[in-house]
Short mmCIF file of C-alpha atoms in Angstrom, two decimals:
data_model
loop_
_atom_site.label_atom_id
_atom_site.label_comp_id
_atom_site.label_asym_id
_atom_site.label_seq_id
_atom_site.Cartn_x
_atom_site.Cartn_y
_atom_site.Cartn_z
CA UNK A 1 -12.11 -5.33 1.77
CA UNK A 2 -13.92 -3.04 -0.53
CA UNK A 3 -11.98 -0.74 -2.46
CA UNK A 4 -10.85 2.56 -0.96
CA UNK A 5 -9.58 5.74 -2.62
CA UNK A 6 -6.81 5.92 -0.33
CA UNK A 7 -5.23 9.09 1.28
CA UNK A 8 -8.12 10.23 3.50
CA UNK A 9 -6.16 9.61 6.74
CA UNK A 10 -2.70 10.27 5.25
CA UNK A 11 -0.23 11.63 8.19
CA UNK A 12 -3.22 10.73 10.93
CA UNK A 13 -2.66 8.41 14.02
CA UNK A 14 -5.50 6.67 15.08
CA UNK A 15 -6.26 4.48 17.94
CA UNK A 16 -9.05 1.70 17.37
CA UNK A 17 -10.46 -0.41 20.50
CA UNK A 18 -11.66 -3.53 19.96
CA UNK A 19 -9.51 -4.23 17.18
CA UNK A 20 -9.57 -7.94 17.41
CA UNK A 21 -12.63 -9.71 17.15
CA UNK A 22 -14.66 -12.94 18.51
CA UNK A 23 -14.27 -16.18 16.13
CA UNK A 24 -17.13 -15.63 13.57
CA UNK A 25 -17.85 -16.38 10.04
CA UNK A 26 -17.61 -12.41 9.05
CA UNK A 27 -15.14 -9.74 9.83
CA UNK A 28 -16.24 -7.85 12.92
CA UNK A 29 -16.27 -3.73 12.95
CA UNK A 30 -13.29 -2.94 14.84
CA UNK A 31 -11.06 -5.37 12.49
CA UNK A 32 -12.74 -3.85 9.41
CA UNK A 33 -12.35 -0.15 10.59
CA UNK A 34 -8.51 -0.86 11.59
CA UNK A 35 -7.80 -2.28 8.13
CA UNK A 36 -9.80 0.85 6.25
CA UNK A 37 -7.99 3.60 8.39
CA UNK A 38 -4.71 1.91 7.57
CA UNK A 39 -5.39 1.57 3.79
CA UNK A 40 -6.30 5.00 3.92
CA UNK A 41 -2.87 6.08 5.26
CA UNK A 42 -2.89 6.11 9.27
CA UNK A 43 -0.88 4.62 11.30
CA UNK A 44 -3.08 2.75 13.85
CA UNK A 45 -2.72 1.34 17.32
CA UNK A 46 -4.79 -1.79 17.56
CA UNK A 47 -6.15 -1.99 21.22
CA UNK A 48 -7.67 -5.18 22.66
CA UNK A 49 -7.90 -7.11 25.97
CA UNK A 50 -7.09 -10.27 24.04
CA UNK A 51 -3.41 -9.62 22.17
CA UNK A 52 -3.83 -12.90 19.93
CA UNK A 53 -7.36 -11.28 18.28
CA UNK A 54 -5.25 -7.92 17.94
CA UNK A 55 -2.34 -9.59 16.22
CA UNK A 56 -4.32 -11.52 13.99
CA UNK A 57 -5.81 -7.92 12.45
CA UNK A 58 -2.24 -6.75 12.85
CA UNK A 59 -1.23 -9.44 10.26
CA UNK A 60 -3.86 -8.16 8.07
CA UNK A 61 -3.04 -4.59 8.35
CA UNK A 62 0.47 -5.48 7.55
CA UNK A 63 -0.30 -7.67 4.36
CA UNK A 64 -1.91 -4.49 2.97
CA UNK A 65 1.09 -2.53 3.58
CA UNK A 66 -0.31 -0.31 6.99
CA UNK A 67 1.78 0.54 9.61
CA UNK A 68 0.14 -0.46 13.00
CA UNK A 69 1.06 -1.65 16.58
CA UNK A 70 -0.55 -3.67 18.88
CA UNK A 71 -1.82 -2.78 22.58
CA UNK A 72 -3.16 -5.24 25.07
CA UNK A 73 -5.44 -3.02 27.25
CA UNK A 74 -8.69 -3.40 29.08
CA UNK A 75 -11.07 0.00 28.42
CA UNK A 76 -13.10 -0.73 31.57
CA UNK A 77 -9.52 -0.14 33.57
CA UNK A 78 -8.62 3.51 33.95
CA UNK A 79 -5.17 2.98 34.39
CA UNK A 80 -5.34 0.84 30.95
CA UNK A 81 -6.61 3.48 29.08
CA UNK A 82 -4.00 5.91 30.00
CA UNK A 83 -1.12 3.59 29.46
CA UNK A 84 -2.74 2.68 26.11
CA UNK A 85 -2.80 6.20 25.01
CA UNK A 86 0.77 7.28 26.02
CA UNK A 87 1.73 4.06 24.22
CA UNK A 88 0.06 4.93 21.13
CA UNK A 89 2.13 8.53 21.40
CA UNK A 90 5.21 6.52 22.19
CA UNK A 91 5.18 4.13 19.20
CA UNK A 92 3.60 5.98 16.43
CA UNK A 93 4.28 9.57 16.82
CA UNK A 94 0.96 11.06 18.27
CA UNK A 95 -2.76 10.71 18.13
CA UNK A 96 -5.36 12.52 16.04
CA UNK A 97 -8.07 9.68 16.13
CA UNK A 98 -10.16 7.54 18.43
CA UNK A 99 -12.06 5.09 17.38
CA UNK A 100 -14.04 3.59 20.35
CA UNK A 101 -15.47 0.26 19.41
CA UNK A 102 -15.54 -1.70 22.55
CA UNK A 103 -18.78 -3.39 23.78
CA UNK A 104 -20.54 -6.26 25.17
CA UNK A 105 -23.81 -7.65 25.49
CA UNK A 106 -23.87 -10.75 27.40
CA UNK A 107 -24.87 -11.82 29.98
CA UNK A 108 -27.95 -9.40 29.98
CA UNK A 109 -31.76 -9.71 30.63
CA UNK A 110 -34.87 -7.74 30.72
CA UNK A 111 -35.51 -5.75 34.11
CA UNK A 112 -37.36 -8.39 35.93
CA UNK A 113 -34.85 -11.06 35.28
CA UNK A 114 -31.25 -9.07 35.01
CA UNK A 115 -28.81 -9.66 37.69
CA UNK A 116 -27.07 -6.13 39.13
CA UNK A 117 -23.46 -7.50 38.79
CA UNK A 118 -24.16 -8.24 35.04
CA UNK A 119 -25.53 -4.70 34.57
CA UNK A 120 -22.81 -3.28 36.05
CA UNK A 121 -20.52 -5.07 33.81
CA UNK A 122 -22.28 -4.20 31.09
CA UNK A 123 -22.17 -0.36 32.12
CA UNK A 124 -18.68 -0.39 32.90
CA UNK A 125 -17.28 -2.16 29.84
CA UNK A 126 -19.88 -0.32 27.29
CA UNK A 127 -20.48 3.40 28.96
CA UNK A 128 -17.41 3.37 31.33
CA UNK A 129 -14.97 2.34 28.71
CA UNK A 130 -16.24 5.11 26.32
CA UNK A 131 -15.55 7.35 29.32
CA UNK A 132 -12.15 6.34 30.22
CA UNK A 133 -10.59 6.66 26.56
CA UNK A 134 -11.86 9.66 26.14
CA UNK A 135 -10.30 10.71 29.80
CA UNK A 136 -7.22 9.10 28.69
CA UNK A 137 -7.19 10.81 25.10
CA UNK A 138 -8.59 14.45 25.60
CA UNK A 139 -5.64 15.93 27.26
CA UNK A 140 -3.50 15.16 23.89
CA UNK A 141 -6.34 16.12 21.33
CA UNK A 142 -7.17 19.53 23.51
CA UNK A 143 -3.50 20.39 23.35
CA UNK A 144 -2.92 19.99 19.95
CA UNK A 145 -6.11 21.72 19.17
CA UNK A 146 -7.60 19.06 16.80
CA UNK A 147 -8.65 15.67 17.05
CA UNK A 148 -11.66 13.44 16.63
CA UNK A 149 -13.26 10.72 18.96
CA UNK A 150 -16.32 8.57 17.01
CA UNK A 151 -18.03 5.88 19.65
CA UNK A 152 -19.80 2.94 18.39
CA UNK A 153 -23.13 2.94 20.04
CA UNK A 154 -26.14 1.16 18.74
CA UNK A 155 -29.38 1.56 17.47
CA UNK A 156 -30.87 -0.15 20.14
CA UNK A 157 -30.47 2.70 22.11
CA UNK A 158 -33.21 4.48 20.23
CA UNK A 159 -35.70 2.18 19.16
CA UNK A 160 -37.25 -1.38 20.05
CA UNK A 161 -37.13 -4.88 18.51
CA UNK A 162 -39.53 -5.51 15.55
CA UNK A 163 -40.73 -9.02 15.16
CA UNK A 164 -38.93 -11.46 14.51
CA UNK A 165 -36.69 -10.15 16.84
CA UNK A 166 -37.68 -8.51 20.49
CA UNK A 167 -36.57 -5.47 22.29
CA UNK A 168 -32.76 -5.46 23.28
CA UNK A 169 -32.20 -6.42 26.94
CA UNK A 170 -31.84 -3.68 29.42
CA UNK A 171 -28.42 -3.48 30.39
CA UNK A 172 -27.17 -3.18 26.79
CA UNK A 173 -29.73 -0.72 26.02
CA UNK A 174 -29.25 1.51 28.91
CA UNK A 175 -25.43 1.49 28.18
CA UNK A 176 -25.78 2.54 24.62
CA UNK A 177 -27.77 5.64 25.59
CA UNK A 178 -25.62 6.24 28.11
CA UNK A 179 -22.93 6.14 25.58
CA UNK A 180 -24.91 8.51 23.39
CA UNK A 181 -25.30 11.07 25.99
CA UNK A 182 -21.62 10.85 26.62
CA UNK A 183 -20.61 11.72 23.01
CA UNK A 184 -23.14 14.63 22.80
CA UNK A 185 -21.88 16.17 26.31
CA UNK A 186 -18.48 15.81 24.99
CA UNK A 187 -18.71 17.45 21.94
CA UNK A 188 -20.32 20.18 23.09
CA UNK A 189 -17.33 20.51 25.94
CA UNK A 190 -14.58 20.09 23.42
CA UNK A 191 -15.83 21.85 20.22
CA UNK A 192 -14.00 25.15 21.13
CA UNK A 193 -10.97 23.24 21.69
CA UNK A 194 -11.11 21.79 18.13
CA UNK A 195 -12.03 18.39 19.01
CA UNK A 196 -15.10 16.74 17.69
CA UNK A 197 -16.97 13.98 19.06
CA UNK A 198 -19.44 11.70 17.11
CA UNK A 199 -21.09 8.10 17.55
CA UNK A 200 -21.98 5.61 15.07
CA UNK A 201 -25.52 3.62 15.67
CA UNK A 202 -25.04 0.47 13.81
CA UNK A 203 -28.37 -1.53 13.56
CA UNK A 204 -28.08 -5.14 12.47
CA UNK A 205 -24.87 -6.04 11.23
CA UNK A 206 -23.48 -9.36 10.57
CA UNK A 207 -20.76 -9.61 12.89
CA UNK A 208 -19.23 -12.04 15.14
CA UNK A 209 -20.89 -10.16 17.96
CA UNK A 210 -24.13 -9.69 16.58
CA UNK A 211 -24.82 -13.23 15.22
CA UNK A 212 -22.14 -15.86 15.97
CA UNK A 213 -22.14 -15.15 19.94
CA UNK A 214 -25.85 -14.70 20.25
CA UNK A 215 -27.25 -17.68 18.37
CA UNK A 216 -26.13 -20.26 20.76
CA UNK A 217 -27.87 -18.46 23.66
CA UNK A 218 -30.85 -18.60 21.82
CA UNK A 219 -30.60 -22.18 21.24
CA UNK A 220 -30.68 -21.66 17.52
CA UNK A 221 -28.70 -22.00 14.51
CA UNK A 222 -26.64 -19.46 13.09
CA UNK A 223 -28.16 -19.47 9.88
CA UNK A 224 -31.57 -19.36 11.49
CA UNK A 225 -30.54 -16.46 13.45
CA UNK A 226 -29.11 -14.56 10.32
CA UNK A 227 -32.37 -15.29 8.63
CA UNK A 228 -34.31 -13.53 11.21
CA UNK A 229 -32.30 -10.35 11.28
CA UNK A 230 -32.19 -10.12 7.66
CA UNK A 231 -36.19 -10.23 7.07
CA UNK A 232 -35.82 -6.95 10.36
CA UNK A 233 -34.18 -4.47 7.87
CA UNK A 234 -36.22 -2.49 5.96
CA UNK A 235 -33.72 -1.79 3.10
CA UNK A 236 -33.26 -4.75 0.70
CA UNK A 237 -30.58 -6.70 0.93
CA UNK A 238 -30.70 -7.64 4.60
CA UNK A 239 -28.05 -6.79 7.36
CA UNK A 240 -25.28 -4.50 6.68
CA UNK A 241 -21.67 -5.56 7.08
CA UNK A 242 -18.85 -4.27 9.29
CA UNK A 243 -17.09 -2.46 5.88
CA UNK A 244 -20.39 -0.13 6.22
CA UNK A 245 -19.95 0.67 9.83
CA UNK A 246 -16.17 1.29 8.80
CA UNK A 247 -16.99 3.27 5.86
CA UNK A 248 -18.92 5.43 8.22
CA UNK A 249 -15.96 5.63 10.78
CA UNK A 250 -13.62 6.58 8.18
CA UNK A 251 -15.68 9.60 7.07
CA UNK A 252 -16.14 11.03 10.51
CA UNK A 253 -12.30 10.51 11.37
CA UNK A 254 -11.61 12.28 7.97
CA UNK A 255 -11.37 15.93 7.10
CA UNK A 256 -14.09 15.38 5.28
CA UNK A 257 -16.19 15.80 8.31
CA UNK A 258 -14.21 18.86 10.00
CA UNK A 259 -17.79 20.72 10.57
CA UNK A 260 -19.57 17.82 12.13
CA UNK A 261 -19.49 16.91 15.64
CA UNK A 262 -22.17 15.89 18.02
CA UNK A 263 -23.80 13.83 15.74
CA UNK A 264 -25.27 10.12 16.18
CA UNK A 265 -25.18 8.89 12.86
CA UNK A 266 -27.40 5.88 12.19
CA UNK A 267 -25.90 3.01 10.02
CA UNK A 268 -28.96 0.45 10.25
CA UNK A 269 -30.77 0.00 6.83
CA UNK A 270 -33.74 2.20 8.05
CA UNK A 271 -34.18 0.14 10.93
CA UNK A 272 -34.58 3.65 12.94
CA UNK A 273 -37.40 4.54 10.86
CA UNK A 274 -39.69 2.35 12.78
CA UNK A 275 -42.00 3.08 15.76
CA UNK A 276 -41.82 0.68 18.04
#
């Protein structure tokens, strides 16, 4: 893990959804963010629908000297989200930060080939999960008069793909656009209550979900797909890492961002500067 200053989230309690990760060569966005939050002083609730994945993150948090608890929950379930928020408050003594990192991209397709049930599943998890977590957490944040929610969206909501990569399929792109709209709506509605709501829009990031899970679906090796993605990033060095997303999340969750709300922050190596 890259060096961090320490203490930027001292005394705060955070929920990180999607805090486990799918198997892969590199660390995922949720695990990296959970580790960085803990290193910066936050007590962290590690939420994931796969307990074993969250428990592995907990091992790494504890090894780094952080304090955490594991919560098994499905963010597409309203009941699970409310239960998770209550568990966080009960176990860690409050809630200040909601970092919503859950997302799925498969099975998906372009407009002429997409199956409605697949589209509904992607929309429910990606956009619906963000809404259900906000619904569960906002009463706590509003009552105490402060808090920060950060949704992990995607630059796919804003830009088309570039060769050698194609435009993202319909379901994923639509779900992230809906998440962006939700983020801005919540920022407008809850600013008077001291609650900030922002989103991070990652570009091409080298994570298990972004690379390892997609390459087999395309029938190519991980290395070949990673190289295609590297060539599509304008900024020298190729794809970003989960730590790039985590450091953006740390800033938005910290008091350094106290005057920032309703922002859709691209973390994309310049990908969004391209048109089409």
